[in-house]
Amino acid sequence: MNGFDSSTQKVPACGDVPRHVAIIMDGNGRWAKRRFLPRIAGHKRGVEAVRRTVTACAESGVEFLTLFAFSSENWRRPAEEVSFLMQLFAVALEQEVAKLHENGIRLRVVGDLSPFEPRLVRLIQAGERQTADNRGLTLTVAANYGGRWDIVQAMNRMIAAHPEKAGQYSEQDLAPWLAMNHAPEPDLFIRTGGEQRISNFLLWQLAYTELHFTDTLWPDFDAKALAAAMDSYRRRERRFGRTSEQLTASTVPPPAVSEAAGS
Ligand code: IPE
Ligand code: IPE
Ligand code: MG
C-alpha cells in the first residue's frame, strides 16, 4: 500500500480545501495567437502562471499540486515546438528549483523520462533530490506523462514483482506502482483553455475527482481563477456512490439521549 486511501475502497475524508489539485495547463497557443505572437510566447508566459499557481496553492493550504506539462501525445506537435518546450522545462528547472527549495516545496516529476536528453534528466533528478525532504507543498510535474502509459508501466512492474499472484491482482496491489504513489488521489481537477476533456491525464487517479473547466487561458490563470475553482469545489457534494440523504444523515448530530429514550 502507498499509505493513501483509495476512493473506491474507502470513502476519503473531505475538507473545504482540496488536499490535492491537478491541473491541465491548456491554452498557451491560443493566448499567443490572439496577440499575433508565436505559440512559444504563450508557453513562456505559462511559466509565470505556474509560479503564481504554486504560490497561491501553498498559501491556500493545498498539500499536493500536480501540473500536466507535456503529454505522451504532445510529441505529435511540430519538432520546433517540442524542442522549445524541452528547453523551457530545463531552463525553468535551472531557475526555479532553488526558490522551490527555499519555500519548503518538494518537487516530483512523473512520466516516461527515457526519451529526454540526459541533461534534462539530470536536472530533474537533481531537483527531486534537493527538495526530497521538504515538508511544504508537493509539486508534481507530469512530463511525457500519459494515463495509459502509467497504468501499463505499473502493471508490468507489479507482475514482475509478484508473478505468483497472476489472476488474483487487486486495485490495492496496483496502486503502489503507479507514478503518483506519493500523493493521495486528486480532489479537484482544473482544465484551463475551454476544452472539456481529460487528454490522457491521470486516468486511474481521477476516479472520484471533482472536475472544473474554465475558459481562462493558462497564461492568464492566477490566484483569483484558482479561488473560483476552489469555490466551485466547496459547493460540490462528494457522494462517492452514496445517496445525498446518507451524507446529510451522517453530518446531523445524533439526537440527545433523553429525546432518543422518548422521555
Ligand atoms: C498547453 O497549451 C501547453 C502544452 C500542451 C504543452 P497548448 O499549447 O495546448 O495551447 P493551445 O491549446 O494550442 O491553445
Ligand atoms: C493536454 O493539452 C496536455 C497538456 C496540457 C500538457 P493538449 O492541448 O495537448 O490537449 P488536446 O490535444 O487538446 O487534447
Ligand atoms: Mg492545447
PDB file of C-alpha atoms and ligand atoms in Angstrom:
ATOM      1  CA  MET A   1       0.000   0.000   0.000  1.00  0.00           C
ATOM      2  CA  ASN A   2       1.093   3.600  -0.511  1.00  0.00           C
ATOM      3  CA  GLY A   3      -0.442   4.945   2.706  1.00  0.00           C
ATOM      4  CA  PHE A   4      -3.244   6.862   0.942  1.00  0.00           C
ATOM      5  CA  ASP A   5      -6.859   5.734   0.926  1.00  0.00           C
ATOM      6  CA  SER A   6      -8.286   4.633  -2.402  1.00  0.00           C
ATOM      7  CA  SER A   7     -11.611   6.351  -3.203  1.00  0.00           C
ATOM      8  CA  THR A   8     -13.095   3.089  -4.460  1.00  0.00           C
ATOM      9  CA  GLN A   9     -12.054   1.116  -1.367  1.00  0.00           C
ATOM     10  CA  LYS A  10     -12.879   3.636   1.352  1.00  0.00           C
ATOM     11  CA  VAL A  11     -14.723   6.973   1.396  1.00  0.00           C
ATOM     12  CA  PRO A  12     -11.961   9.547   1.943  1.00  0.00           C
ATOM     13  CA  ALA A  13     -12.287  12.449   4.386  1.00  0.00           C
ATOM     14  CA  CYS A  14     -13.023  15.702   2.517  1.00  0.00           C
ATOM     15  CA  GLY A  15     -12.490  19.243   3.739  1.00  0.00           C
ATOM     16  CA  ASP A  16     -13.303  22.663   2.296  1.00  0.00           C
ATOM     17  CA  VAL A  17      -9.822  22.997   0.837  1.00  0.00           C
ATOM     18  CA  PRO A  18      -8.825  20.334  -1.698  1.00  0.00           C
ATOM     19  CA  ARG A  19      -5.822  18.431  -0.446  1.00  0.00           C
ATOM     20  CA  HIS A  20      -4.664  17.648  -3.986  1.00  0.00           C
ATOM     21  CA  VAL A  21      -5.261  19.883  -7.026  1.00  0.00           C
ATOM     22  CA  ALA A  22      -4.372  18.560 -10.508  1.00  0.00           C
ATOM     23  CA  ILE A  23      -4.303  20.938 -13.469  1.00  0.00           C
ATOM     24  CA  ILE A  24      -4.212  20.577 -17.251  1.00  0.00           C
ATOM     25  CA  MET A  25      -2.484  23.821 -18.189  1.00  0.00           C
ATOM     26  CA  ASP A  26      -4.065  24.432 -21.587  1.00  0.00           C
ATOM     27  CA  GLY A  27      -4.445  27.445 -23.878  1.00  0.00           C
ATOM     28  CA  ASN A  28      -0.888  28.755 -24.246  1.00  0.00           C
ATOM     29  CA  GLY A  29      -1.009  28.598 -28.040  1.00  0.00           C
ATOM     30  CA  ARG A  30      -4.336  30.432 -28.265  1.00  0.00           C
ATOM     31  CA  TRP A  31      -3.143  33.057 -25.783  1.00  0.00           C
ATOM     32  CA  ALA A  32      -0.226  33.791 -28.115  1.00  0.00           C
ATOM     33  CA  LYS A  33      -2.293  33.612 -31.308  1.00  0.00           C
ATOM     34  CA  ARG A  34      -4.699  36.259 -30.011  1.00  0.00           C
ATOM     35  CA  ARG A  35      -1.721  38.572 -29.637  1.00  0.00           C
ATOM     36  CA  PHE A  36      -0.273  37.688 -33.055  1.00  0.00           C
ATOM     37  CA  LEU A  37       2.686  36.105 -31.248  1.00  0.00           C
ATOM     38  CA  PRO A  38       4.293  32.707 -31.950  1.00  0.00           C
ATOM     39  CA  ARG A  39       2.924  29.802 -29.864  1.00  0.00           C
ATOM     40  CA  ILE A  40       6.158  29.610 -27.907  1.00  0.00           C
ATOM     41  CA  ALA A  41       5.479  33.075 -26.464  1.00  0.00           C
ATOM     42  CA  GLY A  42       2.394  31.552 -24.832  1.00  0.00           C
ATOM     43  CA  HIS A  43       4.451  28.726 -23.333  1.00  0.00           C
ATOM     44  CA  LYS A  44       6.929  31.244 -21.926  1.00  0.00           C
ATOM     45  CA  ARG A  45       4.097  33.213 -20.303  1.00  0.00           C
ATOM     46  CA  GLY A  46       2.728  29.936 -18.999  1.00  0.00           C
ATOM     47  CA  VAL A  47       5.747  29.574 -16.714  1.00  0.00           C
ATOM     48  CA  GLU A  48       4.675  32.746 -14.886  1.00  0.00           C
ATOM     49  CA  ALA A  49       1.237  31.258 -14.341  1.00  0.00           C
ATOM     50  CA  VAL A  50       2.920  28.155 -12.879  1.00  0.00           C
ATOM     51  CA  ARG A  51       4.795  30.346 -10.403  1.00  0.00           C
ATOM     52  CA  ARG A  52       1.592  32.180  -9.366  1.00  0.00           C
ATOM     53  CA  THR A  53      -0.335  28.923  -9.011  1.00  0.00           C
ATOM     54  CA  VAL A  54       2.319  27.241  -6.865  1.00  0.00           C
ATOM     55  CA  THR A  55       2.333  30.251  -4.509  1.00  0.00           C
ATOM     56  CA  ALA A  56      -1.462  30.510  -4.373  1.00  0.00           C
ATOM     57  CA  CYS A  57      -1.870  26.788  -3.686  1.00  0.00           C
ATOM     58  CA  ALA A  58       0.755  26.805  -0.933  1.00  0.00           C
ATOM     59  CA  GLU A  59      -0.959  29.833   0.667  1.00  0.00           C
ATOM     60  CA  SER A  60      -4.393  28.191   0.467  1.00  0.00           C
ATOM     61  CA  GLY A  61      -3.258  25.080   2.312  1.00  0.00           C
ATOM     62  CA  VAL A  62      -3.242  22.737  -0.688  1.00  0.00           C
ATOM     63  CA  GLU A  63      -0.793  19.913   0.072  1.00  0.00           C
ATOM     64  CA  PHE A  64      -0.315  18.482  -3.428  1.00  0.00           C
ATOM     65  CA  LEU A  65      -0.339  20.308  -6.761  1.00  0.00           C
ATOM     66  CA  THR A  66       0.092  18.302  -9.963  1.00  0.00           C
ATOM     67  CA  LEU A  67       0.630  20.080 -13.280  1.00  0.00           C
ATOM     68  CA  PHE A  68       0.372  18.483 -16.724  1.00  0.00           C
ATOM     69  CA  ALA A  69       3.281  19.996 -18.656  1.00  0.00           C
ATOM     70  CA  PHE A  70       3.739  17.610 -21.595  1.00  0.00           C
ATOM     71  CA  SER A  71       1.608  14.644 -22.574  1.00  0.00           C
ATOM     72  CA  SER A  72       2.759  11.412 -24.187  1.00  0.00           C
ATOM     73  CA  GLU A  73       0.832  12.638 -27.259  1.00  0.00           C
ATOM     74  CA  ASN A  74       2.477  16.083 -27.384  1.00  0.00           C
ATOM     75  CA  TRP A  75       5.383  14.539 -29.389  1.00  0.00           C
ATOM     76  CA  ARG A  76       2.974  14.811 -32.329  1.00  0.00           C
ATOM     77  CA  ARG A  77       3.498  18.595 -32.374  1.00  0.00           C
ATOM     78  CA  PRO A  78       5.933  20.321 -34.739  1.00  0.00           C
ATOM     79  CA  ALA A  79       9.529  19.401 -33.852  1.00  0.00           C
ATOM     80  CA  GLU A  80      10.487  23.034 -33.152  1.00  0.00           C
ATOM     81  CA  GLU A  81       7.686  23.421 -30.612  1.00  0.00           C
ATOM     82  CA  VAL A  82       8.598  20.147 -28.877  1.00  0.00           C
ATOM     83  CA  SER A  83      12.225  21.164 -28.702  1.00  0.00           C
ATOM     84  CA  PHE A  84      11.280  24.604 -27.336  1.00  0.00           C
ATOM     85  CA  LEU A  85       9.134  23.001 -24.630  1.00  0.00           C
ATOM     86  CA  MET A  86      12.007  20.716 -23.592  1.00  0.00           C
ATOM     87  CA  GLN A  87      14.366  23.674 -23.423  1.00  0.00           C
ATOM     88  CA  LEU A  88      11.829  25.700 -21.446  1.00  0.00           C
ATOM     89  CA  PHE A  89      11.452  22.869 -18.945  1.00  0.00           C
ATOM     90  CA  ALA A  90      15.243  22.710 -18.473  1.00  0.00           C
ATOM     91  CA  VAL A  91      15.518  26.493 -18.018  1.00  0.00           C
ATOM     92  CA  ALA A  92      12.615  26.531 -15.561  1.00  0.00           C
ATOM     93  CA  LEU A  93      14.286  23.801 -13.503  1.00  0.00           C
ATOM     94  CA  GLU A  94      17.590  25.698 -13.515  1.00  0.00           C
ATOM     95  CA  GLN A  95      15.915  28.920 -12.432  1.00  0.00           C
ATOM     96  CA  GLU A  96      13.186  27.751 -10.086  1.00  0.00           C
ATOM     97  CA  VAL A  97      14.440  24.775  -8.059  1.00  0.00           C
ATOM     98  CA  ALA A  98      16.411  26.915  -5.586  1.00  0.00           C
ATOM     99  CA  LYS A  99      13.301  29.063  -4.972  1.00  0.00           C
ATOM    100  CA  LEU A 100      11.122  25.993  -4.529  1.00  0.00           C
ATOM    101  CA  HIS A 101      13.614  24.653  -2.014  1.00  0.00           C
ATOM    102  CA  GLU A 102      13.699  27.946  -0.064  1.00  0.00           C
ATOM    103  CA  ASN A 103       9.926  27.740   0.201  1.00  0.00           C
ATOM    104  CA  GLY A 104       9.937  24.179   1.507  1.00  0.00           C
ATOM    105  CA  ILE A 105       8.376  22.779  -1.658  1.00  0.00           C
ATOM    106  CA  ARG A 106       9.036  19.175  -2.648  1.00  0.00           C
ATOM    107  CA  LEU A 107       9.399  18.641  -6.396  1.00  0.00           C
ATOM    108  CA  ARG A 108       8.450  15.412  -8.144  1.00  0.00           C
ATOM    109  CA  VAL A 109       8.386  14.672 -11.863  1.00  0.00           C
ATOM    110  CA  VAL A 110       6.241  11.839 -13.232  1.00  0.00           C
ATOM    111  CA  GLY A 111       6.253  10.425 -16.740  1.00  0.00           C
ATOM    112  CA  ASP A 112       8.472   8.387 -19.033  1.00  0.00           C
ATOM    113  CA  LEU A 113      11.796  10.219 -18.864  1.00  0.00           C
ATOM    114  CA  SER A 114      13.577   7.804 -21.207  1.00  0.00           C
ATOM    115  CA  PRO A 115      13.275   9.939 -24.394  1.00  0.00           C
ATOM    116  CA  PHE A 116      14.550  13.096 -22.633  1.00  0.00           C
ATOM    117  CA  GLU A 117      18.058  14.415 -23.166  1.00  0.00           C
ATOM    118  CA  PRO A 118      20.488  13.315 -20.442  1.00  0.00           C
ATOM    119  CA  ARG A 119      20.985  16.939 -19.327  1.00  0.00           C
ATOM    120  CA  LEU A 120      17.248  17.377 -18.704  1.00  0.00           C
ATOM    121  CA  VAL A 121      17.071  14.068 -16.837  1.00  0.00           C
ATOM    122  CA  ARG A 122      19.985  15.162 -14.639  1.00  0.00           C
ATOM    123  CA  LEU A 123      18.243  18.467 -13.838  1.00  0.00           C
ATOM    124  CA  ILE A 124      15.042  16.616 -12.940  1.00  0.00           C
ATOM    125  CA  GLN A 125      16.854  14.160 -10.703  1.00  0.00           C
ATOM    126  CA  ALA A 126      18.911  16.888  -9.017  1.00  0.00           C
ATOM    127  CA  GLY A 127      15.771  18.958  -8.353  1.00  0.00           C
ATOM    128  CA  GLU A 128      13.951  15.991  -6.874  1.00  0.00           C
ATOM    129  CA  ARG A 129      16.926  15.052  -4.736  1.00  0.00           C
ATOM    130  CA  GLN A 130      17.495  18.586  -3.422  1.00  0.00           C
ATOM    131  CA  THR A 131      13.857  19.040  -2.371  1.00  0.00           C
ATOM    132  CA  ALA A 132      13.115  15.466  -1.290  1.00  0.00           C
ATOM    133  CA  ASP A 133      12.925  16.169   2.444  1.00  0.00           C
ATOM    134  CA  ASN A 134      10.837  19.344   2.198  1.00  0.00           C
ATOM    135  CA  ARG A 135       7.575  19.233   4.105  1.00  0.00           C
ATOM    136  CA  GLY A 136       5.610  22.000   2.352  1.00  0.00           C
ATOM    137  CA  LEU A 137       3.580  21.668  -0.830  1.00  0.00           C
ATOM    138  CA  THR A 138       4.423  18.709  -3.065  1.00  0.00           C
ATOM    139  CA  LEU A 139       4.625  19.992  -6.643  1.00  0.00           C
ATOM    140  CA  THR A 140       4.428  17.195  -9.210  1.00  0.00           C
ATOM    141  CA  VAL A 141       5.137  17.981 -12.837  1.00  0.00           C
ATOM    142  CA  ALA A 142       3.794  15.449 -15.334  1.00  0.00           C
ATOM    143  CA  ALA A 143       6.190  15.373 -18.289  1.00  0.00           C
ATOM    144  CA  ASN A 144       5.864  12.864 -21.114  1.00  0.00           C
ATOM    145  CA  TYR A 145       3.078  11.502 -18.961  1.00  0.00           C
ATOM    146  CA  GLY A 146       0.072   9.555 -20.159  1.00  0.00           C
ATOM    147  CA  GLY A 147      -2.576   7.930 -18.000  1.00  0.00           C
ATOM    148  CA  ARG A 148      -2.469   4.762 -20.106  1.00  0.00           C
ATOM    149  CA  TRP A 149       1.325   4.648 -20.002  1.00  0.00           C
ATOM    150  CA  ASP A 150       1.096   4.911 -16.219  1.00  0.00           C
ATOM    151  CA  ILE A 151      -1.341   2.034 -15.802  1.00  0.00           C
ATOM    152  CA  VAL A 152       0.643  -0.204 -18.157  1.00  0.00           C
ATOM    153  CA  GLN A 153       4.037   0.544 -16.582  1.00  0.00           C
ATOM    154  CA  ALA A 154       2.549  -0.064 -13.122  1.00  0.00           C
ATOM    155  CA  MET A 155       1.000  -3.338 -14.241  1.00  0.00           C
ATOM    156  CA  ASN A 156       4.252  -4.569 -15.778  1.00  0.00           C
ATOM    157  CA  ARG A 157       6.279  -3.784 -12.661  1.00  0.00           C
ATOM    158  CA  MET A 158       3.652  -5.294 -10.357  1.00  0.00           C
ATOM    159  CA  ILE A 159       3.572  -8.539 -12.348  1.00  0.00           C
ATOM    160  CA  ALA A 160       7.380  -8.739 -12.432  1.00  0.00           C
ATOM    161  CA  ALA A 161       7.495  -8.307  -8.644  1.00  0.00           C
ATOM    162  CA  HIS A 162       4.650 -10.741  -7.895  1.00  0.00           C
ATOM    163  CA  PRO A 163       4.311 -13.279 -10.720  1.00  0.00           C
ATOM    164  CA  GLU A 164       2.853 -15.785  -8.248  1.00  0.00           C
ATOM    165  CA  LYS A 165      -0.315 -13.660  -7.879  1.00  0.00           C
ATOM    166  CA  ALA A 166      -1.344 -13.971 -11.564  1.00  0.00           C
ATOM    167  CA  GLY A 167      -5.113 -13.817 -11.880  1.00  0.00           C
ATOM    168  CA  GLN A 168      -5.511 -12.503  -8.301  1.00  0.00           C
ATOM    169  CA  TYR A 169      -4.292  -8.903  -8.508  1.00  0.00           C
ATOM    170  CA  SER A 170      -6.418  -6.266  -6.804  1.00  0.00           C
ATOM    171  CA  GLU A 171      -6.693  -2.478  -7.069  1.00  0.00           C
ATOM    172  CA  GLN A 172      -4.608  -2.200  -3.898  1.00  0.00           C
ATOM    173  CA  ASP A 173      -1.867  -4.324  -5.469  1.00  0.00           C
ATOM    174  CA  LEU A 174      -1.523  -1.949  -8.442  1.00  0.00           C
ATOM    175  CA  ALA A 175      -1.723   1.399  -6.583  1.00  0.00           C
ATOM    176  CA  PRO A 176       1.844   1.430  -5.166  1.00  0.00           C
ATOM    177  CA  TRP A 177       3.316   1.000  -8.667  1.00  0.00           C
ATOM    178  CA  LEU A 178       1.548   3.984 -10.195  1.00  0.00           C
ATOM    179  CA  ALA A 179       3.615   7.116 -10.836  1.00  0.00           C
ATOM    180  CA  MET A 180       1.542   9.193  -8.369  1.00  0.00           C
ATOM    181  CA  ASN A 181       2.076   6.807  -5.438  1.00  0.00           C
ATOM    182  CA  HIS A 182       3.488   9.700  -3.394  1.00  0.00           C
ATOM    183  CA  ALA A 183       0.157  11.553  -3.349  1.00  0.00           C
ATOM    184  CA  PRO A 184      -3.487  10.947  -2.484  1.00  0.00           C
ATOM    185  CA  GLU A 185      -5.965  10.952  -5.390  1.00  0.00           C
ATOM    186  CA  PRO A 186      -6.738  14.489  -6.640  1.00  0.00           C
ATOM    187  CA  ASP A 187      -9.747  16.170  -5.001  1.00  0.00           C
ATOM    188  CA  LEU A 188     -10.001  18.902  -7.610  1.00  0.00           C
ATOM    189  CA  PHE A 189      -9.101  18.777 -11.313  1.00  0.00           C
ATOM    190  CA  ILE A 190      -8.875  22.027 -13.245  1.00  0.00           C
ATOM    191  CA  ARG A 191      -8.516  22.379 -17.006  1.00  0.00           C
ATOM    192  CA  THR A 192      -7.940  25.838 -18.439  1.00  0.00           C
ATOM    193  CA  GLY A 193      -8.393  26.795 -22.092  1.00  0.00           C
ATOM    194  CA  GLY A 194     -12.048  25.809 -22.512  1.00  0.00           C
ATOM    195  CA  GLU A 195     -11.734  22.168 -23.650  1.00  0.00           C
ATOM    196  CA  GLN A 196     -13.698  19.660 -21.628  1.00  0.00           C
ATOM    197  CA  ARG A 197     -11.621  16.504 -21.849  1.00  0.00           C
ATOM    198  CA  ILE A 198      -9.048  14.561 -19.820  1.00  0.00           C
ATOM    199  CA  SER A 199      -6.493  14.166 -22.670  1.00  0.00           C
ATOM    200  CA  ASN A 200      -4.936  11.021 -21.150  1.00  0.00           C
ATOM    201  CA  PHE A 201      -4.027  12.737 -17.857  1.00  0.00           C
ATOM    202  CA  LEU A 202      -4.426  10.853 -14.546  1.00  0.00           C
ATOM    203  CA  LEU A 203      -6.933   8.237 -15.747  1.00  0.00           C
ATOM    204  CA  TRP A 204      -6.747   5.951 -12.720  1.00  0.00           C
ATOM    205  CA  GLN A 205      -6.430   8.671 -10.096  1.00  0.00           C
ATOM    206  CA  LEU A 206      -9.332  10.872 -11.309  1.00  0.00           C
ATOM    207  CA  ALA A 207     -11.939   8.191 -10.490  1.00  0.00           C
ATOM    208  CA  TYR A 208     -13.777  10.423  -7.955  1.00  0.00           C
ATOM    209  CA  THR A 209     -12.113  13.796  -8.530  1.00  0.00           C
ATOM    210  CA  GLU A 210     -14.316  16.895  -8.885  1.00  0.00           C
ATOM    211  CA  LEU A 211     -13.831  18.372 -12.367  1.00  0.00           C
ATOM    212  CA  HIS A 212     -13.658  22.119 -13.050  1.00  0.00           C
ATOM    213  CA  PHE A 213     -13.325  23.516 -16.567  1.00  0.00           C
ATOM    214  CA  THR A 214     -12.592  27.184 -17.216  1.00  0.00           C
ATOM    215  CA  ASP A 215     -12.260  29.223 -20.416  1.00  0.00           C
ATOM    216  CA  THR A 216      -9.373  31.173 -18.868  1.00  0.00           C
ATOM    217  CA  LEU A 217      -6.258  30.517 -20.942  1.00  0.00           C
ATOM    218  CA  TRP A 218      -3.349  29.152 -18.920  1.00  0.00           C
ATOM    219  CA  PRO A 219      -1.090  32.252 -19.191  1.00  0.00           C
ATOM    220  CA  ASP A 220      -3.956  34.287 -17.634  1.00  0.00           C
ATOM    221  CA  PHE A 221      -4.538  31.859 -14.752  1.00  0.00           C
ATOM    222  CA  ASP A 222      -3.974  33.476 -11.347  1.00  0.00           C
ATOM    223  CA  ALA A 223      -4.935  33.373  -7.668  1.00  0.00           C
ATOM    224  CA  LYS A 224      -8.412  34.693  -8.487  1.00  0.00           C
ATOM    225  CA  ALA A 225      -9.047  31.964 -11.052  1.00  0.00           C
ATOM    226  CA  LEU A 226      -7.809  29.383  -8.559  1.00  0.00           C
ATOM    227  CA  ALA A 227     -10.119  30.807  -5.882  1.00  0.00           C
ATOM    228  CA  ALA A 228     -13.072  30.495  -8.307  1.00  0.00           C
ATOM    229  CA  ALA A 229     -12.233  26.814  -8.846  1.00  0.00           C
ATOM    230  CA  MET A 230     -11.919  26.273  -5.087  1.00  0.00           C
ATOM    231  CA  ASP A 231     -15.304  27.988  -4.511  1.00  0.00           C
ATOM    232  CA  SER A 232     -16.915  25.697  -7.031  1.00  0.00           C
ATOM    233  CA  TYR A 233     -15.268  22.715  -5.296  1.00  0.00           C
ATOM    234  CA  ARG A 234     -16.585  23.781  -1.896  1.00  0.00           C
ATOM    235  CA  ARG A 235     -20.159  23.737  -3.211  1.00  0.00           C
ATOM    236  CA  ARG A 236     -19.933  20.162  -4.550  1.00  0.00           C
ATOM    237  CA  GLU A 237     -21.481  17.216  -2.776  1.00  0.00           C
ATOM    238  CA  ARG A 238     -18.944  14.418  -2.965  1.00  0.00           C
ATOM    239  CA  ARG A 239     -21.020  11.289  -2.677  1.00  0.00           C
ATOM    240  CA  PHE A 240     -18.593   8.528  -3.697  1.00  0.00           C
ATOM    241  CA  GLY A 241     -21.505   6.311  -4.694  1.00  0.00           C
ATOM    242  CA  ARG A 242     -23.751   7.054  -1.704  1.00  0.00           C
ATOM    243  CA  THR A 243     -27.069   8.922  -1.714  1.00  0.00           C
ATOM    244  CA  SER A 244     -27.411  12.553  -0.740  1.00  0.00           C
ATOM    245  CA  GLU A 245     -29.606  11.517   2.217  1.00  0.00           C
ATOM    246  CA  GLN A 246     -26.873   9.300   3.592  1.00  0.00           C
ATOM    247  CA  LEU A 247     -24.477  12.234   3.592  1.00  0.00           C
ATOM    248  CA  THR A 248     -26.925  14.544   5.352  1.00  0.00           C
ATOM    249  CA  ALA A 249     -27.688  11.879   7.940  1.00  0.00           C
ATOM    250  CA  SER A 250     -24.028  11.389   8.738  1.00  0.00           C
ATOM    251  CA  THR A 251     -23.469  15.130   9.356  1.00  0.00           C
ATOM    252  CA  VAL A 252     -26.573  15.689  11.551  1.00  0.00           C
ATOM    253  CA  PRO A 253     -25.604  15.107  15.193  1.00  0.00           C
ATOM    254  CA  PRO A 254     -27.415  12.160  16.832  1.00  0.00           C
ATOM    255  CA  PRO A 255     -30.446  13.116  18.959  1.00  0.00           C
ATOM    256  CA  ALA A 256     -29.850  13.886  22.645  1.00  0.00           C
ATOM    257  CA  VAL A 257     -30.091  10.854  24.951  1.00  0.00           C
ATOM    258  CA  SER A 258     -33.354  11.896  26.667  1.00  0.00           C
ATOM    259  CA  GLU A 259     -35.033  12.535  23.295  1.00  0.00           C
ATOM    260  CA  ALA A 260     -33.834   9.211  21.917  1.00  0.00           C
ATOM    261  CA  ALA A 261     -35.162   7.459  25.012  1.00  0.00           C
ATOM    262  CA  GLY A 262     -38.579   9.072  24.365  1.00  0.00           C
ATOM    263  CA  SER A 263     -38.811  10.869  27.757  1.00  0.00           C
TER     264      SER A 263
HETATM  265  C1  IPE B   1      -0.823  23.826 -23.272  1.00  0.00           C
HETATM  266  O1  IPE B   1      -1.108  24.813 -24.193  1.00  0.00           O
HETATM  267  C2  IPE B   1       0.664  23.545 -23.190  1.00  0.00           C
HETATM  268  C3  IPE B   1       1.062  22.218 -23.663  1.00  0.00           C
HETATM  269  C4  IPE B   1       0.277  21.284 -24.097  1.00  0.00           C
HETATM  270  C5  IPE B   1       2.466  21.932 -23.623  1.00  0.00           C
HETATM  271  P1  IPE B   1      -1.321  24.481 -25.726  1.00  0.00           P
HETATM  272  O2  IPE B   1      -0.009  24.590 -26.417  1.00  0.00           O
HETATM  273  O3  IPE B   1      -2.003  23.183 -25.893  1.00  0.00           O
HETATM  274  O4  IPE B   1      -2.269  25.664 -26.161  1.00  0.00           O
HETATM  275  P2  IPE B   1      -3.477  25.601 -27.192  1.00  0.00           P
HETATM  276  O5  IPE B   1      -4.399  24.520 -26.722  1.00  0.00           O
HETATM  277  O6  IPE B   1      -2.897  25.306 -28.538  1.00  0.00           O
HETATM  278  O7  IPE B   1      -4.086  26.959 -27.094  1.00  0.00           O
HETATM  279  C1  IPE B   2      -3.065  18.476 -22.711  1.00  0.00           C
HETATM  280  O1  IPE B   2      -3.190  19.580 -23.561  1.00  0.00           O
HETATM  281  C2  IPE B   2      -1.646  18.276 -22.310  1.00  0.00           C
HETATM  282  C3  IPE B   2      -1.023  19.337 -21.527  1.00  0.00           C
HETATM  283  C4  IPE B   2      -1.578  20.421 -21.088  1.00  0.00           C
HETATM  284  C5  IPE B   2       0.342  19.100 -21.228  1.00  0.00           C
HETATM  285  P1  IPE B   2      -3.301  19.416 -25.144  1.00  0.00           P
HETATM  286  O2  IPE B   2      -3.512  20.775 -25.691  1.00  0.00           O
HETATM  287  O3  IPE B   2      -2.140  18.654 -25.660  1.00  0.00           O
HETATM  288  O4  IPE B   2      -4.613  18.519 -25.272  1.00  0.00           O
HETATM  289  P2  IPE B   2      -5.509  18.189 -26.545  1.00  0.00           P
HETATM  290  O5  IPE B   2      -4.584  17.705 -27.631  1.00  0.00           O
HETATM  291  O6  IPE B   2      -6.181  19.460 -26.961  1.00  0.00           O
HETATM  292  O7  IPE B   2      -6.475  17.180 -26.070  1.00  0.00           O
HETATM  293 MG    MG B   3      -3.942  22.653 -26.042  1.00  0.00          MG
END
